[in-house]
Coordinates of C-alpha atoms and ligand atoms in Angstrom, one line a residue:
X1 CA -9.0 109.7 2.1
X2 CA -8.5 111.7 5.2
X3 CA -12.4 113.2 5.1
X4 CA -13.1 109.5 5.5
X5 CA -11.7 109.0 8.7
X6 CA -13.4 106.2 10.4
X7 CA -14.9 106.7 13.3
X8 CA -14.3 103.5 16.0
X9 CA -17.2 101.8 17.5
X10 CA -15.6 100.8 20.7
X11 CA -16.6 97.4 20.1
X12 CA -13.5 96.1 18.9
X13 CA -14.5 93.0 16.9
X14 CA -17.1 94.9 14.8
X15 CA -14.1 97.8 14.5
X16 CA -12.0 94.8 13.5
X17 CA -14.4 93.5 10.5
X18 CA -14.8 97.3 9.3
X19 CA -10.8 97.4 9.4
X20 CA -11.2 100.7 12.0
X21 CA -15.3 101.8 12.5
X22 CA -17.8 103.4 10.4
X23 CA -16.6 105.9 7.8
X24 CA -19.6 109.1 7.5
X25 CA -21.6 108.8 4.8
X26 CA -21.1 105.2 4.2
X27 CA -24.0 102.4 4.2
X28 CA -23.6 99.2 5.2
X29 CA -25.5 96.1 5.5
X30 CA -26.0 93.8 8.7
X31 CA -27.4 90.9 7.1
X32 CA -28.1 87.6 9.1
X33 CA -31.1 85.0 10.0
X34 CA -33.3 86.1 12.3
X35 CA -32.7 85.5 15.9
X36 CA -28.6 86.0 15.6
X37 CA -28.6 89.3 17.7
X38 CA -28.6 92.1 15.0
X39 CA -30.4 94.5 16.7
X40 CA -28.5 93.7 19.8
X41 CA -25.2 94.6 17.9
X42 CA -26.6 97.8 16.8
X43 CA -27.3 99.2 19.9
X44 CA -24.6 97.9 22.0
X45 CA -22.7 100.0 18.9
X46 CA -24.8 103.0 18.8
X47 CA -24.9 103.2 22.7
X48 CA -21.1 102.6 22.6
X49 CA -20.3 105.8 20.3
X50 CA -23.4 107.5 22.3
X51 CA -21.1 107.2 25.3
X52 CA -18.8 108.9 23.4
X53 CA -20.1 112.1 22.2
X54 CA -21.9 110.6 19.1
X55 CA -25.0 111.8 18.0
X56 CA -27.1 108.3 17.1
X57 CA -30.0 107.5 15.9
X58 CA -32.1 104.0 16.0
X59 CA -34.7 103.7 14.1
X60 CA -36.6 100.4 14.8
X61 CA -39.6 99.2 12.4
X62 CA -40.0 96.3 14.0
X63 CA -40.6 96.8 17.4
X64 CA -42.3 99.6 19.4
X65 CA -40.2 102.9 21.2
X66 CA -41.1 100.4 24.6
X67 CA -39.6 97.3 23.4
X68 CA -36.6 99.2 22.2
X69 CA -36.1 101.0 25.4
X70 CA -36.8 98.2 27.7
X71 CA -33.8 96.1 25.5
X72 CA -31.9 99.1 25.9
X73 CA -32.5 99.5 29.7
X74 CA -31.7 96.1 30.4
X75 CA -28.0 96.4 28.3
X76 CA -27.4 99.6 30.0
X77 CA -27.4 101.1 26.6
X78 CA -29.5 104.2 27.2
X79 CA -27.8 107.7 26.2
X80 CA -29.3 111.2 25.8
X81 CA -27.5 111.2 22.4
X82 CA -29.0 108.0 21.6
X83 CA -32.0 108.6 20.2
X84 CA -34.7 106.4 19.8
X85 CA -38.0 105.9 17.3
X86 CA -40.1 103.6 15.9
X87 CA -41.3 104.1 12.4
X88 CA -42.2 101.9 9.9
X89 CA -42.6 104.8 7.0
X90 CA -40.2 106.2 5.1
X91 CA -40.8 109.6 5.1
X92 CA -41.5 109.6 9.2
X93 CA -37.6 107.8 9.2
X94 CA -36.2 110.7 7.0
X95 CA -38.0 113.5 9.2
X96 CA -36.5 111.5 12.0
X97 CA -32.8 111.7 10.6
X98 CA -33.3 115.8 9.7
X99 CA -34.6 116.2 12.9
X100 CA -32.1 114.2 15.1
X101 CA -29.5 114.8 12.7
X102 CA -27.1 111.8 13.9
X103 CA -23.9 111.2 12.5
X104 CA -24.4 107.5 12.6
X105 CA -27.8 105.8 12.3
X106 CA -29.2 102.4 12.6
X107 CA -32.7 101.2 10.7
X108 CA -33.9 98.2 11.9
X109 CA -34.8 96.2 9.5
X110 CA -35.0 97.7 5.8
X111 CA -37.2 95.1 5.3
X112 CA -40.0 96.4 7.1
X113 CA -39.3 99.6 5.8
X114 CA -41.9 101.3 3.6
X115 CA -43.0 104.4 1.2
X116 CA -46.6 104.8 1.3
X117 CA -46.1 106.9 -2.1
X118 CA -44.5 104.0 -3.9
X119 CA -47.5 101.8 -5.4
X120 CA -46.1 98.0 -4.4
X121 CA -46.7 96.6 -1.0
X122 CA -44.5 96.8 2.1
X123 CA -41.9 94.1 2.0
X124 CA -41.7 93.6 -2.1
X125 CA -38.6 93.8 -3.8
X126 CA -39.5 97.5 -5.1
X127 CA -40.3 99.2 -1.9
X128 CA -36.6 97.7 -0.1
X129 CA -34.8 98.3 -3.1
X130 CA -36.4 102.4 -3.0
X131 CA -36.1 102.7 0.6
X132 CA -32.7 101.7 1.0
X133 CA -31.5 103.9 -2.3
X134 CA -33.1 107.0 -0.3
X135 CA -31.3 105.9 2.9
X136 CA -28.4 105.6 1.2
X137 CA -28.7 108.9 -1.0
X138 CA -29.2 111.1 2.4
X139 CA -26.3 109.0 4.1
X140 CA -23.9 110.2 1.3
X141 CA -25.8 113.7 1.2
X142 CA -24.9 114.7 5.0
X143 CA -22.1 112.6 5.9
X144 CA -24.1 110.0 8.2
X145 CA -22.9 106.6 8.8
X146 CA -26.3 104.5 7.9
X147 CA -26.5 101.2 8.6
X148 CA -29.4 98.9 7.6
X149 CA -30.3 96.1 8.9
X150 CA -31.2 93.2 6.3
X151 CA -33.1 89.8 7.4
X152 CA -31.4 87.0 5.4
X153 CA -33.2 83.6 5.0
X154 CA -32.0 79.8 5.6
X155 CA -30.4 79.8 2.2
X156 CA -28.4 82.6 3.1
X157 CA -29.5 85.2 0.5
X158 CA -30.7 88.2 1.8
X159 CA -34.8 87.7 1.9
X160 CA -35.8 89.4 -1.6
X161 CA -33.1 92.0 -1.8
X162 CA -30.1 90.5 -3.0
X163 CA -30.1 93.7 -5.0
X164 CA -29.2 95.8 -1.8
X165 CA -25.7 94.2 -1.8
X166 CA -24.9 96.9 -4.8
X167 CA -26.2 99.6 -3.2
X168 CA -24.4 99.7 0.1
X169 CA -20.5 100.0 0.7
X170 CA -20.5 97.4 3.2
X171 CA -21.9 94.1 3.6
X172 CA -21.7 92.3 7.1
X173 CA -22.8 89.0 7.7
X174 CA -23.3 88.0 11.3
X175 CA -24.1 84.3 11.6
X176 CA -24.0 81.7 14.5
X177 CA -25.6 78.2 15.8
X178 CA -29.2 78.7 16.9
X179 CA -27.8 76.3 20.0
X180 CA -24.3 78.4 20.0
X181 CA -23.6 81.7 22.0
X182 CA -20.7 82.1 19.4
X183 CA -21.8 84.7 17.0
X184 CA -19.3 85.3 13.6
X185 CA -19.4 88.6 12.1
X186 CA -17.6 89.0 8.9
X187 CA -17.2 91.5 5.5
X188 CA -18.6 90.2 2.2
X189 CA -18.1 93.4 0.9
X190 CA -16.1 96.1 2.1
X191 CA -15.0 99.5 0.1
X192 CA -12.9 101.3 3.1
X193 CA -11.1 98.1 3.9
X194 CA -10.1 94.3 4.0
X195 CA -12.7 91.4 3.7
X196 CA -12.5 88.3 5.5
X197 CA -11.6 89.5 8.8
X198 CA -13.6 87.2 11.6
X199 CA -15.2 89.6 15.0
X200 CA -16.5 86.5 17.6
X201 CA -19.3 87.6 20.2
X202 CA -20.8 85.1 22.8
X203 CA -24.3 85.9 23.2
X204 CA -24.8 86.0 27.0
X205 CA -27.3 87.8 29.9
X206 CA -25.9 91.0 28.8
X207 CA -26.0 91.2 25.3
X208 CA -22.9 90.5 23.3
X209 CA -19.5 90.3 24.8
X210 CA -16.5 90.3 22.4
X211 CA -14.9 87.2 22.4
X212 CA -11.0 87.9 22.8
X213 CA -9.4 84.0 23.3
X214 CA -11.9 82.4 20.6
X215 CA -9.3 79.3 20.5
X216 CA -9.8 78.7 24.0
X217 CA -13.3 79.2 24.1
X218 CA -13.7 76.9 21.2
X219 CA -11.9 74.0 22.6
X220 CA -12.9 74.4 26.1
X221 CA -15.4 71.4 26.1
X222 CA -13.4 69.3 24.3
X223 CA -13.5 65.7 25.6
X224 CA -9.8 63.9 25.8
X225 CA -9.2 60.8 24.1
X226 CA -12.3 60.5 21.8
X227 CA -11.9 58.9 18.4
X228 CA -13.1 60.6 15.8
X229 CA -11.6 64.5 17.1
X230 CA -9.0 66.3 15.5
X231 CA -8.2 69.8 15.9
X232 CA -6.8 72.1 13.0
X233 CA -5.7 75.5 13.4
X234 CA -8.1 77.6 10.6
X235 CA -7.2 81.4 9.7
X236 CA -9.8 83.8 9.8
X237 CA -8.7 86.9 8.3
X238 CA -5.6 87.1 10.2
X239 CA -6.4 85.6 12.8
X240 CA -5.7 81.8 13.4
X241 CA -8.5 79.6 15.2
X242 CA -8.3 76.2 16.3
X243 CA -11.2 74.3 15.5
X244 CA -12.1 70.7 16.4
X245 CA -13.3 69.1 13.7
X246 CA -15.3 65.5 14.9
X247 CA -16.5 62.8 12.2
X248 CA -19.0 59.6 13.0
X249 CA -18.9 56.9 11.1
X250 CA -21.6 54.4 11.8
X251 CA -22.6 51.4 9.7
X252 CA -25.5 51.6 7.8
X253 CA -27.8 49.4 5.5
X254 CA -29.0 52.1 3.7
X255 CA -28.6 51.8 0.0
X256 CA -27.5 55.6 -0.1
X257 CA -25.8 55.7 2.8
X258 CA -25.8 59.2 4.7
X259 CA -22.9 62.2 4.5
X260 CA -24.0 64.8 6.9
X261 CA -21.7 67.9 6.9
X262 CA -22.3 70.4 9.9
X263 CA -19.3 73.7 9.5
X264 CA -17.7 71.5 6.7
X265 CA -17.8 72.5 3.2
X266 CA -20.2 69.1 2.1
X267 CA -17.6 69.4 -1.5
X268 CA -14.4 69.4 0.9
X269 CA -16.1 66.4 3.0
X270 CA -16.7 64.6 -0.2
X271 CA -13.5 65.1 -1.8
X272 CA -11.6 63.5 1.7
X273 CA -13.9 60.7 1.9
X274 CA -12.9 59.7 -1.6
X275 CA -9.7 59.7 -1.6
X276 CA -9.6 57.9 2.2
X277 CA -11.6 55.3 -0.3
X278 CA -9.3 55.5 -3.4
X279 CA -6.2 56.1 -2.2
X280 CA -5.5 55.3 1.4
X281 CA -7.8 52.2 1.9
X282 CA -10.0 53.5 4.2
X283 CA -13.9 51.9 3.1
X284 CA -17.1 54.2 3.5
X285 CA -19.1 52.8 1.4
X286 CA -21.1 51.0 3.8
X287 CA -21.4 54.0 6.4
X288 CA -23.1 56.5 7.2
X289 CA -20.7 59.6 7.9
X290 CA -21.1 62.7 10.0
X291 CA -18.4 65.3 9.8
X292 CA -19.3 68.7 12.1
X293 CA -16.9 71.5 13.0
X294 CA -17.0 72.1 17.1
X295 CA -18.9 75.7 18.2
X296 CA -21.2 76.2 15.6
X297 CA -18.0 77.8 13.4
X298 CA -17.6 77.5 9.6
X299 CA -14.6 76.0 7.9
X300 CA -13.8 75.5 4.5
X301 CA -10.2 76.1 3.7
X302 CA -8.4 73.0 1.9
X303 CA -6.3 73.1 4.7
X304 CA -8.8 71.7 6.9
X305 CA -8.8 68.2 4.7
X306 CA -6.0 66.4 6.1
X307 CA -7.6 67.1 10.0
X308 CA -10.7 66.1 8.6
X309 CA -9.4 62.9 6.6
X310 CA -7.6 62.2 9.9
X311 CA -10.7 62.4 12.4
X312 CA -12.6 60.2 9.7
X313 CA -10.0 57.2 9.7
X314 CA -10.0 58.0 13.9
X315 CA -13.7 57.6 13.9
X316 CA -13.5 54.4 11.2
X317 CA -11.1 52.9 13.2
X318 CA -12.2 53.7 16.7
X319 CA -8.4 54.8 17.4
X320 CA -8.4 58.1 19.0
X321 CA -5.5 60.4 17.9
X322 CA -3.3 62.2 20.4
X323 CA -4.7 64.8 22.1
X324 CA -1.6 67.0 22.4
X325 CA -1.8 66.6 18.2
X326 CA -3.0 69.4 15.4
X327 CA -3.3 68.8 11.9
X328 CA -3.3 71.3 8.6
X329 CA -2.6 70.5 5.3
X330 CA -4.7 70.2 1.8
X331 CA -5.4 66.7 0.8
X332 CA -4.9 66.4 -3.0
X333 CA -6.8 63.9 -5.4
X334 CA -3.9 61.6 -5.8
X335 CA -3.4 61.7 -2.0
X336 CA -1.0 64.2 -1.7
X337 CA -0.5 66.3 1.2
X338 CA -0.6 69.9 -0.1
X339 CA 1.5 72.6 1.3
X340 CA -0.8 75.6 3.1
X341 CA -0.5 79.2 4.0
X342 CA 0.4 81.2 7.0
X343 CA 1.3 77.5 8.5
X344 CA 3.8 79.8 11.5
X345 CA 1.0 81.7 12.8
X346 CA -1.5 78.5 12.7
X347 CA 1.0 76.7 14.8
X348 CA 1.9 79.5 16.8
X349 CA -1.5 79.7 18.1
X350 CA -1.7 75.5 18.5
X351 CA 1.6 75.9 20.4
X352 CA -0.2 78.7 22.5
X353 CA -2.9 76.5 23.4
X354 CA -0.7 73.8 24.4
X355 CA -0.3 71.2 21.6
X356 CA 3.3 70.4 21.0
X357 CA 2.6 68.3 18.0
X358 CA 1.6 68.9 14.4
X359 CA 1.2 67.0 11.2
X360 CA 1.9 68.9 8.2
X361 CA 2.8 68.6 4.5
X362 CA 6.1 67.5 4.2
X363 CA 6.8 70.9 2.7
X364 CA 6.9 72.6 5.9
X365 CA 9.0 74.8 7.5
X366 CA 10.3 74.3 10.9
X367 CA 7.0 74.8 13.8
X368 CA 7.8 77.1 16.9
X369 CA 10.2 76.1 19.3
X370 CA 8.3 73.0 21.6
X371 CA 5.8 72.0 18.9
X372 CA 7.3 68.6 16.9
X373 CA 6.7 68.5 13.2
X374 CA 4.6 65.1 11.6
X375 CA 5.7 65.9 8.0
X376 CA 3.8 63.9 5.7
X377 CA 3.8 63.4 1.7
X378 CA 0.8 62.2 1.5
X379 CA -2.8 61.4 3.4
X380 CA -1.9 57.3 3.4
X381 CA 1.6 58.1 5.6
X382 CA 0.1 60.1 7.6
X383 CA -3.0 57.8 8.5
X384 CA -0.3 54.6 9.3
X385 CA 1.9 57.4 11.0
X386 CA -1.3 57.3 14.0
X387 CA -2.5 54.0 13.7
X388 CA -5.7 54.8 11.7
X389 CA -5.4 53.3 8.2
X390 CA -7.7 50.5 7.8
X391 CA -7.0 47.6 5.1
X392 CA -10.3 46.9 3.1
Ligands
TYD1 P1 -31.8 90.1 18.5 O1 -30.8 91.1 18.6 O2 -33.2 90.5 18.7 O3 -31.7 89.3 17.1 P2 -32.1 89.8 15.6 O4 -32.2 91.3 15.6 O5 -30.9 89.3 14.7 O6 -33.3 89.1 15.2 O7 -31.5 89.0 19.6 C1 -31.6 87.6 19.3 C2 -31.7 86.7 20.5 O8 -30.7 87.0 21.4 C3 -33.0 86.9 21.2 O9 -33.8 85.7 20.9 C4 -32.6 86.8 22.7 C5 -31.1 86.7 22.7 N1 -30.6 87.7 23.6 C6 -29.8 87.3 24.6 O10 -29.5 86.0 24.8 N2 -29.2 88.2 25.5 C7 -29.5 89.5 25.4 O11 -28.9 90.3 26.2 C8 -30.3 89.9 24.3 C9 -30.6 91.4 24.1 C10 -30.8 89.0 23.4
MG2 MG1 -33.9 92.4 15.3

């Protein structure tokens, strides 16, 4: 594996997802909605290994050599072994890459990409699954890290070319809130290393910035003794992140009353709700309910259910729960509080951040030293252990 050294980035959450940097002669995808900084990524990553003695090459089919320069200017990307073009045609992007000959090249988007000898139209299925084979075939032929750039739509599947998923090594996702600076980058596929490691960028003035304190960042705006706010500390890859999870519960006379999940898995949500009706006497039915996760992040471990059942009875009740208090545990059908991985870093990090309490299954190990364990069996204790159980 040694002639696959990777070669780092030097922007250390995107060399975090790709467990290292870009291996030569690998492809990978950078799928995500328009608008989430993609482009931006890619040349704050192509100007980074520019800086260091990298031959790149940018190849933009979406916006002209100006528009590309001008973005580059401003981020102080600009290299003499950067080297920029603008083609839309296949061939003219291949002449580019013999020409330049780059050990690491960006096309921006595949989507736009075309062969003028292939019969179907610009954009079809055909022409990005053809285009990005060819790519792909002279990245493996000279040893050039290629990336593509892939435009994904609302529903999260990349727009037409699903397909291209088998054809690269690597398949990145970079998502965020539209509203958000936070942008998420993770591996869906990965052949030179792990999957499911998170890189966090706030999208700022200057491009993206890696994020290195996402905890922090995340709770920063939190306001202090609201009902219906619960924090839980998620894992990411490796990394733990405490997420504040907030739930609304407003009465409603709608016969199908509302259940609005916003960074919650909606099948998580509806499992808690039903057992907060079934088994700990907590009553929905007449409510609407609105569950987000804070920052525009995703969660959807199990181990999020028992912070979420907890900020739902909060926001039922109108109780607020301590603020000094995280939660983490799997709520099971019959009510029972499930036990949940990695629980000593997730409370490491809550204990970092300065909560010194923690309701967990009643499974659990001892917590760090200054953090006090809330073990519970089950969803019911640990709703009368805060105050929050309401009687139907
Ligand atoms: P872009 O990289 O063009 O997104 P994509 O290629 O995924 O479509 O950037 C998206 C948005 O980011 C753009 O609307 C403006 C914003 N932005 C900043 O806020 N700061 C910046 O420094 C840059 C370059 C872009
Ligand atoms: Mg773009």
């Amino acid at each position: 594996m040694a002639a696959w050294a990777a070669q780092p980035t030097g922007i250390d959450e995107l060399d975090r997802v790709l467990g290292g940097g870009l291996v030569p002669g690998s492809a990978t995808l950078l799928g995500g909605e328009p608008g989430t900084g993609k482009s931006t990524l890619l040349l704050q990553a192509l100007s980074s290994l520019a800086r260091r003695g990298v031959r790149c090459l940018l190849a933009s089919a979406e916006e002209s050599k100006q528009q590309v320069r001008l973005r580059a200017e401003r981020l102080g990307a600009l290299d003499p072994a950067l080297w920029l073009v603008s083609e839309t045609s296949l061939p003219a992007i291949l002449g580019a890459l013999e020409q330049v000959s780059p050990r690491v090249a960006v096309v921006d988007s595949i989507q736009t990409v075309f062969d003028p000898e292939l019969g179907s139209a610009p954009g079809s299925v055909g022409q990005v699954r053809e285009c990005a084979h060819r790519l792909v075939r002279v990245a493996k032929e000279r040893g050039v890290a290629v990336l593509l750039v892939g435009h994904v739509t609302k529903d999260g599947s990349l727009a037409g070319p699903r397909v291209l998923e088998h054809v690269v090594d690597t398949v990145l996702a970079f998502e965020g809130d539209r509203h958000h600076g936070l942008r998420m980058l993770r591996a869906h596929k990965h052949r030179f290393g792990p999957v499911g490691e998170l890189g966090l960028f706030d999208m700022g003035e200057g491009g993206l910035q890696g994020v290195p304190d996402p905890s922090g960042l995340l709770l920063g705006d939190r306001r202090q003794g609201a009902a219906g706010s619960v924090v839980t500390p998620a894992m990411e890859g490796h990394r733990p992140l405490l997420v504040e999870l907030q739930a609304l519960v407003s009465p409603t006379k709608l016969a199908m009353p509302r259940r609005s999940a916003q960074g919650v898995d909606q099948g998580r949500m509806a499992l808690v709700v039903a057992v907060l009706e079934r088994q700990a006497g907590v009553s929905l039915a007449g409510a609407d309910v609105y569950t987000s996760a804070v920052g525009g992040v995703r969660v959807s471990e199990p181990s999020a259910d028992l912070a979420l059942a907890l900020a739902l009875a909060s926001a039922a009740s109108g109780v607020p729960l301590p603020e000094d208090l995280v939660a983490c545990g799997e709520v099971g059908l019959t009510g029972e509080v499930r036990h949940t991985g990695r629980l000593d870093r997730r409370l490491g990090e809550a204990r970092r951040l300065g909560f010194k309490r923690a309701v967990v299954p009643a499974s659990a190990l001892d917590g760090p030293a200054g953090m006090e364990l809330v073990r519970v069996p089950t969803l019911g204790s640990a709703l009368s252990e805060f105050g929050v159980r309401l009687r139907r």
